[in-house]
C-alpha cells in the first residue's frame, strides 16, 4: 500500500490522509502523557484497546442519533474518520467530584454531584488548556452560541447513555472529556463528535471496589495500567482479536 501522508501527530494519535477526499486515518499510539506532557510514558497495547473502545462507543452513540466522525475501524490500530475542523474546546462532563474540580474548588473527593456539570476548556497547550466560560467561547468566536448549545446538549445525552452503559458492567462513569468537529455536509456545517472515547480521557471506577480503571493509574503511578484498560474492554465484550475468545488475561484483578 502507498505510504500515507501524515497530517498531524498528537500525544496519543497520528492522523494520516485518508483514501478518499474528506477522510482521515486515525492511528492510535501506545504513548501516554499527563500534566500537559510533563509526564511521558508508554502503555503497551493501549493504542489497540483505545481503537476498539472508541469504535464501540462511537458506534453505540451513532445508533442513539449522536452524529460522529467515525466511519469504520480499519485494523488493530487505525480507524477511518471524516475530516472535520476541530472546535478548540475540551468539553468535560462530571458526575462525581475528583481531579481538577476538587483541587480548584475544594470540593470533597468522591462526592456524587447534585447534578452533572459541564465544563469547557480552551485547547491550547501553551496555556495549559485553561477553564473558560461560555462568555469567553462566544466572545472570542471559538464556537457560536448555537454550537455551544448543541455541544452541551450532546454531551449531556452522551453522559446519560454512557452512565447506564458502564453501570451495566459494574463501572461508574466519573467524568470524561469530549471534542467536537465541524463537518462540511453539502453546503451545511454540522457539529459531530470527534477525537476518541477511551480510558485516556475519562475516569472509570469499579462500582464495587472503587478501583481506578483509567489513565489516572498512569498519572498517579498506580501500576497495571494495561490490565485496567484490558478489563474495561473485556467487560464491554470487545477484547481485541489477537487475544482471542477464551483468553481471560484481562479478567484478573487489576491490582
Ligand atoms: P480533570 O479533572 O483533570 O479536569 O479531568 C476531567 C476529565 O477530562 C477526566 O476524565 C480526564 C479528562 N482529561 C482529558 O481527557 N485530557 C486532559 O488534558 C485533561 C486535563 C483531562
Short mmCIF file of C-alpha atoms and ligand atoms in Angstrom, two decimals:
data_model
loop_
_atom_site.label_atom_id
_atom_site.label_comp_id
_atom_site.label_asym_id
_atom_site.label_seq_id
_atom_site.Cartn_x
_atom_site.Cartn_y
_atom_site.Cartn_z
CA UNK A 1 0.00 0.00 0.00
CA UNK A 2 1.24 3.50 -0.80
CA UNK A 3 2.63 5.38 2.19
CA UNK A 4 0.06 7.72 3.61
CA UNK A 5 0.79 11.35 4.11
CA UNK A 6 0.93 12.32 7.78
CA UNK A 7 -1.23 15.33 8.58
CA UNK A 8 -0.72 15.71 12.32
CA UNK A 9 0.89 13.97 15.26
CA UNK A 10 -0.71 14.41 18.66
CA UNK A 11 0.21 12.95 22.04
CA UNK A 12 -1.77 9.73 21.66
CA UNK A 13 -2.69 9.59 17.96
CA UNK A 14 -1.32 10.26 14.49
CA UNK A 15 -3.59 11.47 11.69
CA UNK A 16 -2.95 10.45 8.08
CA UNK A 17 -4.63 11.48 4.87
CA UNK A 18 -7.46 9.03 4.14
CA UNK A 19 -8.10 7.08 0.94
CA UNK A 20 -10.83 9.47 -0.25
CA UNK A 21 -11.08 13.25 -0.01
CA UNK A 22 -12.64 14.30 3.26
CA UNK A 23 -11.41 11.23 5.13
CA UNK A 24 -8.65 10.78 7.68
CA UNK A 25 -6.97 7.71 9.13
CA UNK A 26 -6.62 7.94 12.89
CA UNK A 27 -3.72 5.82 14.24
CA UNK A 28 -3.74 5.08 17.98
CA UNK A 29 -0.31 5.06 19.64
CA UNK A 30 0.77 3.42 22.90
CA UNK A 31 2.27 6.74 24.03
CA UNK A 32 0.78 8.33 27.10
CA UNK A 33 1.30 11.79 28.52
CA UNK A 34 -0.08 13.57 31.55
CA UNK A 35 0.05 17.02 33.12
CA UNK A 36 0.41 18.74 29.74
CA UNK A 37 3.10 16.30 28.63
CA UNK A 38 5.31 16.84 31.73
CA UNK A 39 4.96 13.10 32.34
CA UNK A 40 5.58 10.77 29.41
CA UNK A 41 5.42 7.01 29.03
CA UNK A 42 4.06 4.12 27.03
CA UNK A 43 1.26 1.78 27.92
CA UNK A 44 1.79 -1.46 25.96
CA UNK A 45 -1.21 -2.29 23.81
CA UNK A 46 -3.10 0.90 24.74
CA UNK A 47 -3.49 2.01 21.12
CA UNK A 48 -5.14 -1.26 20.15
CA UNK A 49 -7.55 -1.10 23.09
CA UNK A 50 -8.43 2.59 22.61
CA UNK A 51 -9.08 2.00 18.92
CA UNK A 52 -11.56 -0.78 19.81
CA UNK A 53 -13.17 1.05 22.73
CA UNK A 54 -13.64 4.23 20.66
CA UNK A 55 -15.15 2.18 17.80
CA UNK A 56 -17.54 0.52 20.25
CA UNK A 57 -18.62 3.75 21.99
CA UNK A 58 -18.95 5.86 18.82
CA UNK A 59 -20.98 3.12 17.11
CA UNK A 60 -23.36 2.94 20.08
CA UNK A 61 -23.68 6.74 20.16
CA UNK A 62 -24.37 6.90 16.41
CA UNK A 63 -27.17 4.35 16.90
CA UNK A 64 -28.59 6.71 19.51
CA UNK A 65 -28.64 9.56 16.98
CA UNK A 66 -25.45 11.35 18.06
CA UNK A 67 -23.56 12.27 14.87
CA UNK A 68 -19.86 11.29 14.96
CA UNK A 69 -16.83 11.49 12.67
CA UNK A 70 -16.34 7.71 12.85
CA UNK A 71 -16.66 5.71 9.60
CA UNK A 72 -15.10 2.31 10.33
CA UNK A 73 -12.21 0.59 12.02
CA UNK A 74 -9.51 -0.39 9.51
CA UNK A 75 -7.21 -2.60 11.58
CA UNK A 76 -5.85 -3.08 15.10
CA UNK A 77 -4.59 0.49 15.47
CA UNK A 78 -6.37 2.51 12.80
CA UNK A 79 -9.82 3.82 12.11
CA UNK A 80 -11.22 5.78 9.19
CA UNK A 81 -12.97 9.01 10.17
CA UNK A 82 -14.44 12.03 8.44
CA UNK A 83 -12.22 15.07 8.19
CA UNK A 84 -13.53 17.80 10.48
CA UNK A 85 -12.41 21.15 11.74
CA UNK A 86 -11.87 20.57 15.45
CA UNK A 87 -13.63 23.06 17.73
CA UNK A 88 -10.82 24.30 20.03
CA UNK A 89 -12.62 23.21 23.19
CA UNK A 90 -12.49 20.25 25.54
CA UNK A 91 -15.99 19.58 26.80
CA UNK A 92 -15.85 17.85 30.19
CA UNK A 93 -18.84 16.26 31.92
CA UNK A 94 -18.57 15.37 35.61
CA UNK A 95 -20.78 13.13 37.74
CA UNK A 96 -18.51 12.58 40.75
CA UNK A 97 -16.07 15.13 42.17
CA UNK A 98 -12.39 14.34 41.60
CA UNK A 99 -9.39 15.66 39.67
CA UNK A 100 -9.21 19.36 38.93
CA UNK A 101 -12.71 20.04 40.31
CA UNK A 102 -11.69 19.03 43.84
CA UNK A 103 -8.38 20.91 43.54
CA UNK A 104 -9.85 24.10 42.09
CA UNK A 105 -12.92 24.41 44.28
CA UNK A 106 -12.06 22.37 47.36
CA UNK A 107 -14.99 20.01 46.73
CA UNK A 108 -14.79 16.73 48.64
CA UNK A 109 -13.18 13.90 46.64
CA UNK A 110 -15.73 11.26 45.59
CA UNK A 111 -18.80 13.45 46.21
CA UNK A 112 -21.73 12.48 43.98
CA UNK A 113 -22.53 15.80 42.30
CA UNK A 114 -26.07 17.15 42.80
CA UNK A 115 -26.33 17.20 39.00
CA UNK A 116 -23.99 16.54 36.11
CA UNK A 117 -21.70 19.50 35.49
CA UNK A 118 -20.44 20.53 32.06
CA UNK A 119 -17.19 22.50 31.80
CA UNK A 120 -15.29 23.89 28.83
CA UNK A 121 -11.52 24.14 28.48
CA UNK A 122 -9.80 26.11 25.72
CA UNK A 123 -7.50 23.77 23.77
CA UNK A 124 -4.14 25.47 23.97
CA UNK A 125 -1.15 23.50 25.26
CA UNK A 126 0.96 26.63 25.77
CA UNK A 127 -1.72 27.97 28.14
CA UNK A 128 -2.29 24.56 29.77
CA UNK A 129 -5.86 24.18 28.42
CA UNK A 130 -7.49 26.76 30.74
CA UNK A 131 -11.05 26.51 32.04
CA UNK A 132 -13.20 29.04 30.16
CA UNK A 133 -16.76 30.33 30.41
CA UNK A 134 -19.48 30.41 27.76
CA UNK A 135 -18.84 34.15 27.52
CA UNK A 136 -15.20 33.59 26.55
CA UNK A 137 -16.18 30.97 23.99
CA UNK A 138 -18.74 33.07 22.18
CA UNK A 139 -16.96 36.43 22.55
CA UNK A 140 -13.73 35.06 21.07
CA UNK A 141 -15.57 33.07 18.41
CA UNK A 142 -14.29 29.61 19.41
CA UNK A 143 -17.88 28.42 18.94
CA UNK A 144 -21.18 30.15 18.20
CA UNK A 145 -23.95 30.24 20.83
CA UNK A 146 -25.84 27.65 18.76
CA UNK A 147 -22.82 25.38 18.51
CA UNK A 148 -22.25 25.65 22.24
CA UNK A 149 -25.85 24.71 22.95
CA UNK A 150 -25.55 21.81 20.52
CA UNK A 151 -22.32 20.51 22.11
CA UNK A 152 -23.69 20.82 25.65
CA UNK A 153 -26.90 19.00 24.69
CA UNK A 154 -24.96 16.19 23.02
CA UNK A 155 -22.51 15.95 25.93
CA UNK A 156 -25.39 15.50 28.42
CA UNK A 157 -27.13 12.90 26.25
CA UNK A 158 -23.83 11.06 25.84
CA UNK A 159 -23.40 11.19 29.62
CA UNK A 160 -26.87 9.72 30.25
CA UNK A 161 -26.30 6.90 27.80
CA UNK A 162 -22.74 6.05 28.82
CA UNK A 163 -23.51 6.23 32.55
CA UNK A 164 -26.07 3.47 32.01
CA UNK A 165 -23.85 1.50 29.66
CA UNK A 166 -20.97 1.43 32.16
CA UNK A 167 -23.25 0.83 35.18
CA UNK A 168 -24.45 -2.34 33.44
CA UNK A 169 -20.87 -3.69 33.54
CA UNK A 170 -20.12 -2.63 37.10
CA UNK A 171 -18.31 0.62 36.30
CA UNK A 172 -19.03 4.17 37.50
CA UNK A 173 -18.55 6.84 34.83
CA UNK A 174 -16.98 9.55 36.99
CA UNK A 175 -16.15 12.14 34.31
CA UNK A 176 -14.99 12.37 30.72
CA UNK A 177 -13.74 14.74 28.02
CA UNK A 178 -15.20 15.13 24.53
CA UNK A 179 -14.11 17.00 21.44
CA UNK A 180 -16.36 18.10 18.60
CA UNK A 181 -15.66 18.96 14.98
CA UNK A 182 -17.31 20.88 12.16
CA UNK A 183 -18.21 18.71 9.20
CA UNK A 184 -18.93 20.24 5.79
CA UNK A 185 -22.07 18.44 4.61
CA UNK A 186 -23.05 19.74 1.16
CA UNK A 187 -23.49 23.44 1.90
CA UNK A 188 -24.16 22.94 5.60
CA UNK A 189 -21.79 22.88 8.55
CA UNK A 190 -22.72 20.24 11.13
CA UNK A 191 -21.19 19.58 14.52
CA UNK A 192 -20.19 15.98 15.14
CA UNK A 193 -18.48 14.15 17.97
CA UNK A 194 -14.81 13.66 17.06
CA UNK A 195 -11.48 12.53 18.55
CA UNK A 196 -11.97 9.42 20.74
CA UNK A 197 -13.65 7.99 23.80
CA UNK A 198 -11.31 5.77 25.81
CA UNK A 199 -9.87 5.35 29.31
CA UNK A 200 -7.32 8.00 28.26
CA UNK A 201 -9.97 10.70 28.52
CA UNK A 202 -12.46 9.53 31.07
CA UNK A 203 -12.47 8.31 34.66
CA UNK A 204 -13.91 4.89 35.33
CA UNK A 205 -14.17 3.43 38.84
CA UNK A 206 -15.04 -0.17 39.59
CA UNK A 207 -18.53 0.05 41.16
CA UNK A 208 -17.70 -2.50 43.89
CA UNK A 209 -14.11 -1.81 44.83
CA UNK A 210 -13.69 1.80 43.68
CA UNK A 211 -10.52 0.74 41.82
CA UNK A 212 -9.46 3.15 39.07
CA UNK A 213 -9.71 1.68 35.57
CA UNK A 214 -8.43 4.62 33.52
CA UNK A 215 -5.44 6.89 32.83
CA UNK A 216 -5.32 8.03 36.47
CA UNK A 217 -3.40 4.75 37.02
CA UNK A 218 -0.68 6.22 34.79
CA UNK A 219 -0.99 9.79 36.14
CA UNK A 220 -0.73 8.58 39.75
CA UNK A 221 1.70 5.67 39.18
CA UNK A 222 -0.80 3.11 40.46
CA UNK A 223 0.58 0.30 38.25
CA UNK A 224 -1.07 -2.21 35.92
CA UNK A 225 -2.38 0.43 33.55
CA UNK A 226 -2.62 -2.11 30.68
CA UNK A 227 -4.58 -4.52 32.85
CA UNK A 228 -7.10 -1.82 33.71
CA UNK A 229 -7.68 -0.84 30.05
CA UNK A 230 -7.97 -4.53 29.12
CA UNK A 231 -10.52 -5.09 31.85
CA UNK A 232 -12.67 -2.22 30.52
CA UNK A 233 -12.53 -3.77 27.02
CA UNK A 234 -13.24 -7.24 28.41
CA UNK A 235 -16.33 -6.06 30.32
CA UNK A 236 -17.57 -4.29 27.19
CA UNK A 237 -17.14 -7.64 25.40
CA UNK A 238 -14.58 -6.31 22.92
CA UNK A 239 -11.15 -7.76 23.68
CA UNK A 240 -9.04 -7.36 20.50
CA UNK A 241 -8.87 -10.34 18.11
CA UNK A 242 -5.27 -11.23 18.90
CA UNK A 243 -6.23 -12.13 22.45
CA UNK A 244 -8.98 -14.34 21.09
CA UNK A 245 -12.02 -15.72 22.84
CA UNK A 246 -11.23 -17.80 25.88
CA UNK A 247 -8.21 -15.72 26.82
CA UNK A 248 -9.09 -14.45 30.26
CA UNK A 249 -5.92 -12.47 30.79
CA UNK A 250 -7.94 -9.30 31.32
CA UNK A 251 -10.25 -10.80 33.89
CA UNK A 252 -7.61 -10.96 36.61
CA UNK A 253 -7.73 -8.39 39.33
CA UNK A 254 -6.28 -5.13 38.06
CA UNK A 255 -4.20 -4.62 41.21
P1 LIG B 1 -9.63 16.95 35.22
O1 LIG B 1 -10.32 16.55 36.48
O2 LIG B 1 -8.13 16.75 35.26
O3 LIG B 1 -10.02 18.33 34.78
O4 LIG B 1 -10.15 15.96 34.07
C1 LIG B 1 -11.51 15.87 33.74
C2 LIG B 1 -11.69 14.77 32.71
O5 LIG B 1 -11.09 15.14 31.47
C3 LIG B 1 -11.07 13.43 33.08
O6 LIG B 1 -11.95 12.40 32.67
C4 LIG B 1 -9.80 13.36 32.29
C5 LIG B 1 -10.11 14.18 31.07
N1 LIG B 1 -8.96 14.92 30.57
C6 LIG B 1 -8.51 14.72 29.27
O7 LIG B 1 -9.05 13.89 28.54
N2 LIG B 1 -7.46 15.46 28.83
C7 LIG B 1 -6.84 16.38 29.59
O8 LIG B 1 -5.88 17.02 29.12
C8 LIG B 1 -7.31 16.59 30.94
C9 LIG B 1 -6.64 17.59 31.84
C10 LIG B 1 -8.37 15.85 31.37
#
